[in-house]
Structure formats: C-alpha cells, structure tokens
Amino acid sequence: MRAPIGHFDHATPAPDCLDELTRPVADAVRAWRGGVPAEQFVYVDTDPEWADTATFVEHYGRELLERSANCVVVAGKRGGETMLAACVVLSTTRVDVNGVVRRQLGARKASFASMDTATGESGMEYGGITPVGLPADWPVLVDSAVVDLPYVLVGSGRRRGKLLVPGKAFAELPGAVVLEGLGVA
C-alpha cells in the first residue's frame, strides 16, 4: 500500500501489523470503534536513526513537517494530587502548558512529566509516545489544528515506526478534548 502522506518504503494498515506496535497501541487499534475505520490508521516503518525532525522530513518528505504532531505527557498538580494528561499539537508549535493545559486540567501547576513517568505510565517508548492507546483515565487534549488535517503523522508507541492517522480520529480517542490554542507558535 502507498502511504497517504510522505514517502515511505513500507506502509500497512495498523490492524494488519499489530506485532509492530507496543501492547497498549495494538490493543487500542484492535478495540477501535470510532467513526474512522481502524484500517485508515496506517503504520509506516521508519528508521529510529532518522527520528530527529529535520532529518526525518528530509528523508521521508518535507511536507510532513506541516502534517506531523507531537504527543507529550504533562502532569497537573493541585492540592497534593497529580493528574497525567496527553497533549497533541502540530510539530511546528509548542504546548501551552501554563495557560490552556493548566486551566483545562484545573491544576494550580502544570509541567511536562518526567521521562520515567511518561514511559512507565503509558507503556510506550520515549520519543514514540502516541495518543492511541494511552490509559483510559487520561485526558487527551488535542489542538483543533490537528483534527483539521486529512492525515497526521504521530508516534507509534516505539521509536521505530510511525502512525498516519486521519485528523478527525483524534477527536474520537478515549478522553479526547479538542481545544483551540493548545499549540502556540
């Protein structure tokens, strides 16, 4: 199959290559019941050596820079309690942690979660965290610009490989909240 965006040697519908995904991502793809069929989630094999954004887009297609999203894990704190959430923004922006995220979580303080917390709680590799397959009790905050794209490149749960996901599917993820201005220039 040909990938809907980018120039990849191998592209496969995610349900047909569950062994390439981490367990939480594979389980989420297997159980997917959204309006976008799971077969439209495409796994592309990528070399982790080219994971750096500049190198990645040079190798797999410059148009991917405008069609890629980052998924970062944040920790909101209030009254001694910590709540983890994921934020999905275009890779050309940064997450408004101290504004939009803090207010949405009702937190007194919000910050990026430590690498150990992000990987340990998500079951995914650092640098490959994806919103597909995160714990069901996590809010998944999605910038509206991500939802507006036909396809978006995101992590696959591992550093090797990526997922190409229709933008509107991000609004259907468990715990998804679509927000204006989550990603800022």
GROMACS .gro file of C-alpha atoms in nm:
model
  185
    1MET     CA    1   0.000   0.000   0.000
    2ARG     CA    2   0.108   0.358  -0.059
    3ALA     CA    3   0.114   0.591   0.243
    4PRO     CA    4  -0.145   0.872   0.230
    5ILE     CA    5   0.131   1.127   0.312
    6GLY     CA    6   0.510   1.115   0.298
    7HIS     CA    7   0.745   0.887   0.107
    8PHE     CA    8   0.773   0.559   0.296
    9ASP     CA    9   0.900   0.226   0.165
   10HIS     CA   10   0.655   0.025   0.377
   11ALA     CA   11   0.301   0.130   0.474
   12THR     CA   12   0.048  -0.112   0.622
   13PRO     CA   13  -0.298  -0.070   0.776
   14ALA     CA   14  -0.233  -0.077   1.151
   15PRO     CA   15  -0.477  -0.368   1.215
   16ASP     CA   16  -0.263  -0.581   0.981
   17CYS     CA   17   0.064  -0.527   1.172
   18LEU     CA   18  -0.026  -0.527   1.541
   19ASP     CA   19   0.300  -0.708   1.623
   20GLU     CA   20   0.491  -0.394   1.519
   21LEU     CA   21   0.314  -0.186   1.786
   22THR     CA   22   0.351  -0.173   2.163
   23ARG     CA   23   0.084  -0.363   2.353
   24PRO     CA   24  -0.125  -0.057   2.454
   25VAL     CA   25  -0.127   0.076   2.096
   26ALA     CA   26  -0.207  -0.265   1.946
   27ASP     CA   27  -0.489  -0.312   2.199
   28ALA     CA   28  -0.633   0.031   2.113
   29VAL     CA   29  -0.624  -0.038   1.739
   30ARG     CA   30  -0.782  -0.380   1.792
   31ALA     CA   31  -1.062  -0.232   2.006
   32TRP     CA   32  -1.116   0.084   1.796
   33ARG     CA   33  -1.483   0.163   1.737
   34GLY     CA   34  -1.464   0.524   1.613
   35GLY     CA   35  -1.630   0.667   1.306
   36VAL     CA   36  -1.298   0.648   1.121
   37PRO     CA   37  -1.227   0.281   1.042
   38ALA     CA   38  -0.916   0.138   1.208
   39GLU     CA   39  -0.794   0.030   0.863
   40GLN     CA   40  -0.736   0.401   0.790
   41PHE     CA   41  -0.471   0.409   1.065
   42VAL     CA   42  -0.153   0.333   0.873
   43TYR     CA   43   0.173   0.207   1.022
   44VAL     CA   44   0.489   0.314   0.841
   45ASP     CA   45   0.825   0.160   0.917
   46THR     CA   46   1.087   0.425   0.988
   47ASP     CA   47   1.448   0.415   1.095
   48PRO     CA   48   1.497   0.541   1.454
   49GLU     CA   49   1.832   0.679   1.338
   50TRP     CA   50   1.634   0.941   1.142
   51ALA     CA   51   1.395   1.030   1.426
   52ASP     CA   52   1.521   1.389   1.460
   53THR     CA   53   1.259   1.610   1.290
   54ALA     CA   54   1.494   1.782   1.043
   55THR     CA   55   1.649   1.452   0.934
   56PHE     CA   56   1.312   1.277   0.931
   57VAL     CA   57   1.142   1.522   0.694
   58GLU     CA   58   1.447   1.538   0.471
   59HIS     CA   59   1.434   1.159   0.429
   60TYR     CA   60   1.058   1.090   0.429
   61GLY     CA   61   0.912   1.409   0.277
   62ARG     CA   62   0.932   1.780   0.353
   63GLU     CA   63   0.550   1.808   0.352
   64LEU     CA   64   0.549   1.601   0.673
   65LEU     CA   65   0.674   1.898   0.874
   66GLU     CA   66   0.332   2.064   0.842
   67ARG     CA   67   0.144   1.735   0.890
   68SER     CA   68   0.320   1.595   1.196
   69ALA     CA   69   0.203   1.610   1.555
   70ASN     CA   70   0.382   1.562   1.883
   71CYS     CA   71   0.222   1.387   2.178
   72VAL     CA   72   0.362   1.499   2.512
   73VAL     CA   73   0.267   1.387   2.860
   74VAL     CA   74   0.200   1.656   3.118
   75ALA     CA   75   0.142   1.644   3.492
   76GLY     CA   76  -0.110   1.879   3.651
   77LYS     CA   77  -0.089   1.931   4.026
   78ARG     CA   78  -0.346   2.062   4.269
   79GLY     CA   79  -0.378   2.003   4.641
   80GLY     CA   80  -0.115   1.729   4.654
   81GLU     CA   81  -0.280   1.533   4.372
   82THR     CA   82  -0.116   1.476   4.034
   83MET     CA   83  -0.313   1.412   3.715
   84LEU     CA   84  -0.145   1.294   3.396
   85ALA     CA   85  -0.272   1.401   3.056
   86ALA     CA   86  -0.152   1.387   2.696
   87CYS     CA   87  -0.131   1.690   2.469
   88VAL     CA   88  -0.133   1.656   2.090
   89VAL     CA   89  -0.014   1.958   1.891
   90LEU     CA   90   0.134   2.014   1.548
   91SER     CA   91   0.511   1.969   1.549
   92THR     CA   92   0.553   2.330   1.433
   93THR     CA   93   0.402   2.452   1.763
   94ARG     CA   94   0.460   2.405   2.134
   95VAL     CA   95   0.211   2.309   2.405
   96ASP     CA   96   0.069   2.598   2.610
   97VAL     CA   97   0.132   2.414   2.937
   98ASN     CA   98   0.098   2.709   3.175
   99GLY     CA   99  -0.214   2.850   3.009
  100VAL     CA  100  -0.453   2.623   2.819
  101VAL     CA  101  -0.336   2.295   2.979
  102ARG     CA  102  -0.330   2.422   3.337
  103ARG     CA  103  -0.679   2.573   3.303
  104GLN     CA  104  -0.825   2.266   3.128
  105LEU     CA  105  -0.694   2.033   3.399
  106GLY     CA  106  -0.800   2.268   3.681
  107ALA     CA  107  -0.444   2.249   3.807
  108ARG     CA  108  -0.255   2.501   4.016
  109LYS     CA  109   0.065   2.397   3.839
  110ALA     CA  110   0.132   2.203   3.519
  111SER     CA  111   0.459   2.080   3.372
  112PHE     CA  112   0.594   1.817   3.137
  113ALA     CA  113   0.601   1.475   3.303
  114SER     CA  114   0.941   1.318   3.358
  115MET     CA  115   1.062   1.068   3.100
  116ASP     CA  116   1.032   0.783   3.354
  117THR     CA  117   0.673   0.879   3.439
  118ALA     CA  118   0.571   0.927   3.075
  119THR     CA  119   0.712   0.593   2.960
  120GLY     CA  120   0.625   0.398   3.273
  121GLU     CA  121   0.262   0.509   3.284
  122SER     CA  122   0.199   0.494   2.908
  123GLY     CA  123   0.381   0.167   2.834
  124MET     CA  124   0.544   0.337   2.534
  125GLU     CA  125   0.898   0.433   2.438
  126TYR     CA  126   1.024   0.786   2.490
  127GLY     CA  127   1.025   0.967   2.159
  128GLY     CA  128   0.745   0.746   2.026
  129ILE     CA  129   0.453   0.823   2.260
  130THR     CA  130   0.126   0.838   2.074
  131PRO     CA  131  -0.226   0.933   2.188
  132VAL     CA  132  -0.353   0.600   2.052
  133GLY     CA  133  -0.354   0.354   2.342
  134LEU     CA  134  -0.296   0.582   2.640
  135PRO     CA  135  -0.456   0.493   2.975
  136ALA     CA  136  -0.834   0.540   2.958
  137ASP     CA  137  -0.844   0.776   3.256
  138TRP     CA  138  -0.606   1.030   3.098
  139PRO     CA  139  -0.748   1.337   2.932
  140VAL     CA  140  -0.614   1.362   2.575
  141LEU     CA  141  -0.601   1.732   2.487
  142VAL     CA  142  -0.589   1.780   2.110
  143ASP     CA  143  -0.524   2.107   1.931
  144SER     CA  144  -0.802   2.178   1.681
  145ALA     CA  145  -0.543   2.225   1.403
  146VAL     CA  146  -0.456   1.854   1.434
  147VAL     CA  147  -0.818   1.748   1.388
  148ASP     CA  148  -0.849   1.967   1.076
  149LEU     CA  149  -0.581   1.779   0.878
  150PRO     CA  150  -0.671   1.488   0.645
  151TYR     CA  151  -0.381   1.278   0.783
  152VAL     CA  152  -0.135   1.337   1.066
  153LEU     CA  153   0.196   1.165   1.138
  154VAL     CA  154   0.238   1.070   1.507
  155GLY     CA  155   0.440   0.823   1.708
  156SER     CA  156   0.356   0.453   1.709
  157GLY     CA  157   0.444   0.382   2.072
  158ARG     CA  158   0.802   0.293   1.970
  159ARG     CA  159   1.088   0.497   1.832
  160ARG     CA  160   1.085   0.276   1.524
  161GLY     CA  161   0.779   0.338   1.308
  162LYS     CA  162   0.507   0.599   1.297
  163LEU     CA  163   0.131   0.607   1.258
  164LEU     CA  164  -0.052   0.806   0.993
  165VAL     CA  165  -0.393   0.883   1.140
  166PRO     CA  166  -0.685   1.078   0.991
  167GLY     CA  167  -0.706   1.408   1.181
  168LYS     CA  168  -1.071   1.365   1.275
  169ALA     CA  169  -0.990   1.036   1.452
  170PHE     CA  170  -0.802   1.226   1.724
  171ALA     CA  171  -1.134   1.378   1.836
  172GLU     CA  172  -1.270   1.023   1.882
  173LEU     CA  173  -0.992   0.894   2.109
  174PRO     CA  174  -1.096   0.798   2.463
  175GLY     CA  175  -1.075   1.107   2.684
  176ALA     CA  176  -1.025   1.343   2.387
  177VAL     CA  177  -1.095   1.712   2.430
  178VAL     CA  178  -1.039   1.932   2.124
  179LEU     CA  179  -0.911   2.277   2.218
  180GLU     CA  180  -0.834   2.596   2.027
  181GLY     CA  181  -0.492   2.742   2.101
  182LEU     CA  182  -0.340   2.437   2.273
  183GLY     CA  183  -0.046   2.462   2.034
  184VAL     CA  184   0.122   2.801   2.010
  185ALA     CA  185   0.385   2.924   1.765
   0.00000   0.00000   0.00000
